Amino acid sequence: MSTKPFLNIVIADKNSLLVKGLKEMFRQDDRFDVRATATDGELFLKLVERISFDVGIIGWKMPYFDGRQVLTNLRERESSVRVVVYSGADVSRQVRLLGGAGFYSKAKPPDGLVEIVCQVGQGNCIFPFEKHETN
């Protein structure tokens, strides 16, 4: 018995090899349908206009529009697409402030990204714990 994918996703990152690997990882999990991929932020935003999907997984440093510009653009459009930023840069706080739905570090095992995307697809916001320093 096959189950229908419950989350349609789009993946965008400047590294085409990473995009290909993530696409394959998510395709092996029947909870996901990878609707499209992009190698820059501008293409990702064009996909937002053209196709319907639930969660976008984007890199932070991308050509044409970086993660900050993508999130700002989506917020201005009042888009319903939820975005998880997958990056080696420690930008989780910026992602949260810009309206992103989640952050996952490239320093962690990639399979953990699957759980983050599931949680975001269910309406949760997922960010690492931030220790606040007191002076």
XYZ file of N, CA and C in Angstrom:
405
model
N 0.843 -1.179 0.000
C 0.000 0.000 0.000
C 0.889 1.243 0.000
N 0.732 2.084 -0.995
C 1.536 3.309 -1.028
C 0.734 4.443 -0.407
N 1.448 5.290 0.302
C 0.780 6.438 0.902
C 1.058 7.668 0.059
N 0.059 8.511 -0.021
C 0.176 9.738 -0.798
C 1.107 10.700 -0.059
N 2.019 11.368 -0.770
C 2.885 12.344 -0.100
C 2.034 13.420 0.578
N 2.425 13.775 1.770
C 1.661 14.821 2.437
C 2.348 16.165 2.369
N 3.597 16.210 1.944
C 4.291 17.492 1.844
C 4.941 17.650 0.481
N 4.565 18.713 -0.190
C 5.213 19.085 -1.451
C 6.311 20.078 -1.111
N 7.524 19.792 -1.605
C 8.658 20.649 -1.269
C 9.410 21.111 -2.513
N 10.119 22.223 -2.343
C 11.030 22.750 -3.362
C 12.361 23.006 -2.659
N 13.445 22.641 -3.329
C 14.785 22.774 -2.765
C 15.588 23.773 -3.589
N 16.266 24.718 -2.920
C 17.111 25.689 -3.614
C 18.413 25.891 -2.847
N 19.529 25.763 -3.551
C 20.840 26.010 -2.962
C 21.806 26.286 -4.112
N 22.847 27.069 -3.833
C 23.825 27.397 -4.880
C 24.618 26.180 -5.333
N 24.720 25.166 -4.468
C 25.506 23.971 -4.761
C 24.615 22.918 -5.423
N 24.777 22.737 -6.726
C 23.906 21.814 -7.456
C 24.075 20.365 -7.002
N 25.267 19.996 -6.529
C 25.472 18.643 -6.022
C 24.675 18.426 -4.734
N 24.665 19.433 -3.864
C 23.872 19.368 -2.640
C 22.389 19.255 -2.978
N 21.928 20.053 -3.929
C 20.520 20.014 -4.341
C 20.155 18.608 -4.824
N 21.014 18.049 -5.636
C 20.763 16.699 -6.170
C 20.696 15.674 -5.033
N 21.614 15.771 -4.078
C 21.621 14.854 -2.941
C 20.382 14.990 -2.065
N 19.980 16.230 -1.778
C 18.777 16.449 -0.976
C 17.539 15.949 -1.710
N 17.484 16.207 -2.992
C 16.353 15.754 -3.800
C 16.217 14.229 -3.697
N 17.326 13.528 -3.827
C 17.316 12.066 -3.738
C 16.917 11.606 -2.330
N 17.452 12.268 -1.306
C 17.130 11.903 0.076
C 15.629 12.036 0.338
N 15.032 13.149 -0.101
C 13.604 13.362 0.132
C 12.742 12.467 -0.755
N 13.197 12.170 -1.952
C 12.431 11.271 -2.838
C 12.361 9.854 -2.297
N 13.335 9.463 -1.492
C 13.327 8.115 -0.916
C 12.333 7.983 0.237
N 11.781 9.086 0.675
C 10.821 9.106 1.773
C 9.449 9.418 1.178
N 8.514 8.464 1.286
C 7.218 8.628 0.614
C 6.307 9.686 1.243
N 6.782 10.359 2.275
C 6.002 11.472 2.848
C 6.191 12.767 2.076
N 7.120 12.754 1.113
C 7.460 13.982 0.402
C 7.314 13.822 -1.109
N 6.994 14.928 -1.740
C 7.058 15.019 -3.197
C 7.924 16.244 -3.512
N 9.076 16.020 -4.118
C 9.944 17.134 -4.510
C 9.385 17.689 -5.810
N 8.761 18.851 -5.721
C 8.082 19.445 -6.876
C 9.053 20.086 -7.857
N 10.161 20.659 -7.334
C 11.125 21.345 -8.198
C 12.381 21.660 -7.402
N 13.430 22.033 -8.135
C 14.671 22.482 -7.500
C 15.151 23.741 -8.215
N 16.019 24.487 -7.528
C 16.583 25.708 -8.099
C 17.996 25.882 -7.552
N 18.828 26.606 -8.296
C 20.196 26.849 -7.836
C 20.441 28.311 -7.453
N 19.369 29.087 -7.376
C 19.503 30.461 -6.878
C 18.171 30.952 -6.328
N 18.235 32.042 -5.580
C 17.046 32.586 -4.936
C 16.024 33.148 -5.903
N 16.486 33.720 -7.002
C 15.557 34.275 -7.982
C 14.702 33.169 -8.601
N 15.337 32.062 -8.965
C 14.581 30.930 -9.511
C 13.605 30.370 -8.481
N 14.028 30.309 -7.222
C 13.135 29.833 -6.167
C 11.875 30.703 -6.104
N 12.060 32.025 -6.136
C 10.903 32.930 -6.069
C 9.999 32.773 -7.294
N 10.573 32.490 -8.455
C 9.754 32.229 -9.650
C 8.931 30.950 -9.466
N 9.532 29.949 -8.817
C 8.799 28.708 -8.546
C 7.643 28.950 -7.579
N 7.835 29.848 -6.616
C 6.768 30.198 -5.678
C 5.556 30.727 -6.450
N 5.804 31.497 -7.491
C 4.722 32.057 -8.308
C 4.056 31.001 -9.189
N 4.834 30.027 -9.654
C 4.349 29.098 -10.679
C 3.746 27.800 -10.169
N 4.233 27.288 -9.053
C 3.732 25.993 -8.582
C 3.307 26.064 -7.122
N 2.500 25.117 -6.729
C 2.020 25.057 -5.359
C 2.889 24.074 -4.564
N 3.379 24.516 -3.426
C 4.121 23.628 -2.542
C 4.019 24.124 -1.114
N 4.347 23.229 -0.184
C 4.168 23.520 1.243
C 5.403 24.113 1.902
N 6.566 23.484 1.629
C 7.791 23.877 2.325
C 8.921 24.063 1.315
N 9.637 25.167 1.458
C 10.838 25.402 0.675
C 12.047 25.195 1.564
N 13.059 24.529 1.020
C 14.331 24.347 1.724
C 15.345 25.157 0.933
N 15.917 26.176 1.567
C 16.829 27.047 0.822
C 18.154 27.217 1.553
N 19.188 27.489 0.782
C 20.472 27.867 1.350
C 20.422 29.342 1.726
N 21.394 29.786 2.507
C 21.451 31.193 2.908
C 22.233 32.025 1.903
N 23.334 31.455 1.419
C 24.176 32.171 0.467
C 23.901 31.621 -0.928
N 23.120 32.368 -1.690
C 22.764 31.973 -3.051
C 22.935 33.162 -3.973
N 23.179 32.900 -5.260
C 23.279 34.011 -6.209
C 21.920 34.655 -6.478
N 21.982 35.865 -6.997
C 20.826 36.681 -7.410
C 19.980 37.128 -6.229
N 19.387 36.212 -5.482
C 18.723 36.552 -4.228
C 19.229 35.574 -3.185
N 19.787 36.103 -2.084
C 20.234 35.215 -1.011
C 19.058 34.906 -0.089
N 19.319 34.126 0.942
C 18.254 33.723 1.854
C 17.525 34.889 2.486
N 18.284 35.912 2.880
C 17.665 37.104 3.480
C 16.687 37.754 2.498
N 17.110 37.910 1.245
C 16.259 38.544 0.239
C 15.039 37.684 -0.095
N 15.223 36.369 -0.132
C 14.092 35.469 -0.393
C 13.057 35.597 0.716
N 13.491 35.515 1.966
C 12.551 35.610 3.091
C 11.858 36.969 3.129
N 12.601 38.029 2.874
C 12.009 39.368 2.850
C 10.956 39.471 1.756
N 11.276 38.942 0.575
C 10.345 38.969 -0.547
C 9.079 38.175 -0.227
N 9.226 36.996 0.350
C 8.061 36.175 0.694
C 7.193 36.861 1.739
N 7.818 37.527 2.698
C 7.058 38.241 3.729
C 6.272 39.393 3.107
N 6.902 40.124 2.187
C 6.215 41.231 1.519
C 5.037 40.739 0.682
N 5.164 39.567 0.093
C 4.081 38.981 -0.715
C 3.004 38.331 0.141
N 3.297 38.171 1.435
C 2.422 37.449 2.344
C 2.187 36.032 1.831
N 3.266 35.397 1.392
C 3.213 34.034 0.862
C 2.948 33.031 1.977
N 2.236 31.960 1.645
C 1.961 30.910 2.622
C 3.044 29.832 2.633
N 4.039 29.955 1.750
C 5.120 28.978 1.708
C 5.953 29.101 2.982
N 6.175 27.973 3.629
C 7.006 27.944 4.833
C 8.419 27.590 4.401
N 9.408 28.286 4.935
C 10.789 28.111 4.488
C 11.690 27.635 5.622
N 12.463 26.590 5.311
C 13.521 26.114 6.197
C 14.843 26.511 5.548
N 15.680 27.210 6.281
C 17.007 27.554 5.777
C 17.975 26.467 6.239
N 18.689 25.913 5.259
C 19.680 24.858 5.499
C 21.026 25.468 5.159
N 21.811 25.787 6.194
C 23.021 26.565 5.963
C 24.137 26.195 6.932
N 25.363 26.423 6.500
C 26.518 26.264 7.362
C 26.764 27.509 8.194
N 26.165 28.620 7.795
C 26.306 29.878 8.536
C 25.343 29.880 9.720
N 25.769 30.467 10.818
C 24.925 30.535 12.011
C 23.973 31.724 11.886
N 22.883 31.513 11.166
C 21.945 32.604 10.886
C 20.541 32.301 11.405
N 20.424 31.363 12.332
C 19.088 30.958 12.779
C 18.272 32.128 13.338
N 18.917 33.019 14.065
C 18.182 34.158 14.637
C 17.661 35.082 13.523
N 18.509 35.341 12.524
C 18.083 36.181 11.399
C 16.920 35.541 10.650
N 17.017 34.227 10.447
C 15.951 33.500 9.740
C 14.633 33.651 10.484
N 14.679 33.488 11.809
C 13.455 33.621 12.619
C 12.891 35.032 12.512
N 13.754 36.043 12.633
C 13.292 37.436 12.587
C 12.713 37.814 11.220
N 13.185 37.158 10.170
C 12.714 37.461 8.814
C 11.484 36.641 8.410
N 10.990 35.824 9.318
C 9.771 35.074 9.041
C 9.980 33.658 8.538
N 11.211 33.164 8.608
C 11.450 31.773 8.235
C 10.768 30.845 9.231
N 10.512 29.607 8.810
C 9.809 28.658 9.667
C 10.764 27.702 10.368
N 12.016 27.641 9.898
C 12.956 26.732 10.527
C 14.367 26.943 10.036
N 15.291 26.379 10.803
C 16.704 26.439 10.453
C 17.333 25.109 10.809
N 18.224 24.637 9.924
C 18.982 23.416 10.206
C 20.398 23.621 9.701
N 21.357 23.281 10.542
C 22.765 23.495 10.221
C 23.321 22.391 9.326
N 24.099 22.780 8.331
C 24.776 21.817 7.466
C 25.847 21.046 8.226
N 26.194 21.492 9.420
C 27.183 20.784 10.243
C 26.584 19.533 10.880
N 25.266 19.432 10.879
C 24.587 18.273 11.469
C 24.299 17.236 10.392
N 24.017 15.982 10.793
C 23.712 14.943 9.806
C 22.505 15.331 8.942
N 22.606 15.172 7.608
C 21.538 15.625 6.713
C 20.178 14.977 6.960
N 20.160 13.748 7.473
C 18.860 13.106 7.680
C 18.017 13.817 8.739
N 18.634 14.611 9.617
C 17.885 15.397 10.587
C 17.038 16.477 9.924
N 17.449 16.869 8.724
C 16.681 17.869 7.976
C 15.284 17.358 7.653
N 15.158 16.065 7.431
C 13.857 15.464 7.109
C 12.865 15.716 8.238
N 13.296 15.502 9.475
C 12.407 15.716 10.613
C 12.037 17.188 10.764
N 12.996 18.081 10.540
C 12.716 19.523 10.621
C 11.652 19.902 9.593
N 11.799 19.413 8.363
C 10.840 19.729 7.300
C 9.456 19.158 7.640
N 9.405 17.955 8.210
C 8.121 17.383 8.651
C 7.451 18.279 9.687
N 8.224 18.709 10.666
C 7.682 19.564 11.724
C 7.169 20.896 11.168
N 7.950 21.495 10.285
C 7.544 22.770 9.670
C 6.287 22.557 8.817
N 6.232 21.448 8.108
C 5.057 21.141 7.291
C 3.799 20.962 8.116
N 3.962 20.602 9.378
C 2.819 20.436 10.275
C 2.460 21.729 10.998
N 3.146 22.820 10.648
C 2.806 24.120 11.208
C 3.695 24.596 12.339
N 4.738 23.837 12.657
C 5.645 24.242 13.731
C 6.793 25.093 13.199
N 7.348 25.900 14.057
C 8.580 26.619 13.751
C 9.693 25.943 14.543
N 10.783 25.611 13.860
C 11.858 24.848 14.490
C 13.182 25.594 14.362
N 13.699 26.007 15.516
C 14.977 26.716 15.576
C 15.807 26.155 16.714
N 17.145 26.221 16.584
C 17.976 25.768 17.695
C 17.794 26.661 18.918
N 18.009 26.090 20.068
C 17.946 26.861 21.309
C 19.052 27.902 21.321
N 18.699 29.109 21.714
C 19.696 30.170 21.843
C 19.864 30.517 23.305
N 21.082 30.407 23.781
C 21.358 30.795 25.162
C 21.532 32.315 25.186
N 20.749 32.964 26.040
C 20.842 34.416 26.178
C 21.804 34.745 27.311
N 22.788 35.529 26.983
C 23.762 35.916 27.993
C 23.236 37.090 28.807
N 23.484 37.042 30.085
C 23.107 38.164 30.953
C 24.374 38.854 31.410
N 24.332 40.147 31.455
C 25.512 40.927 31.858
C 25.376 41.413 33.280
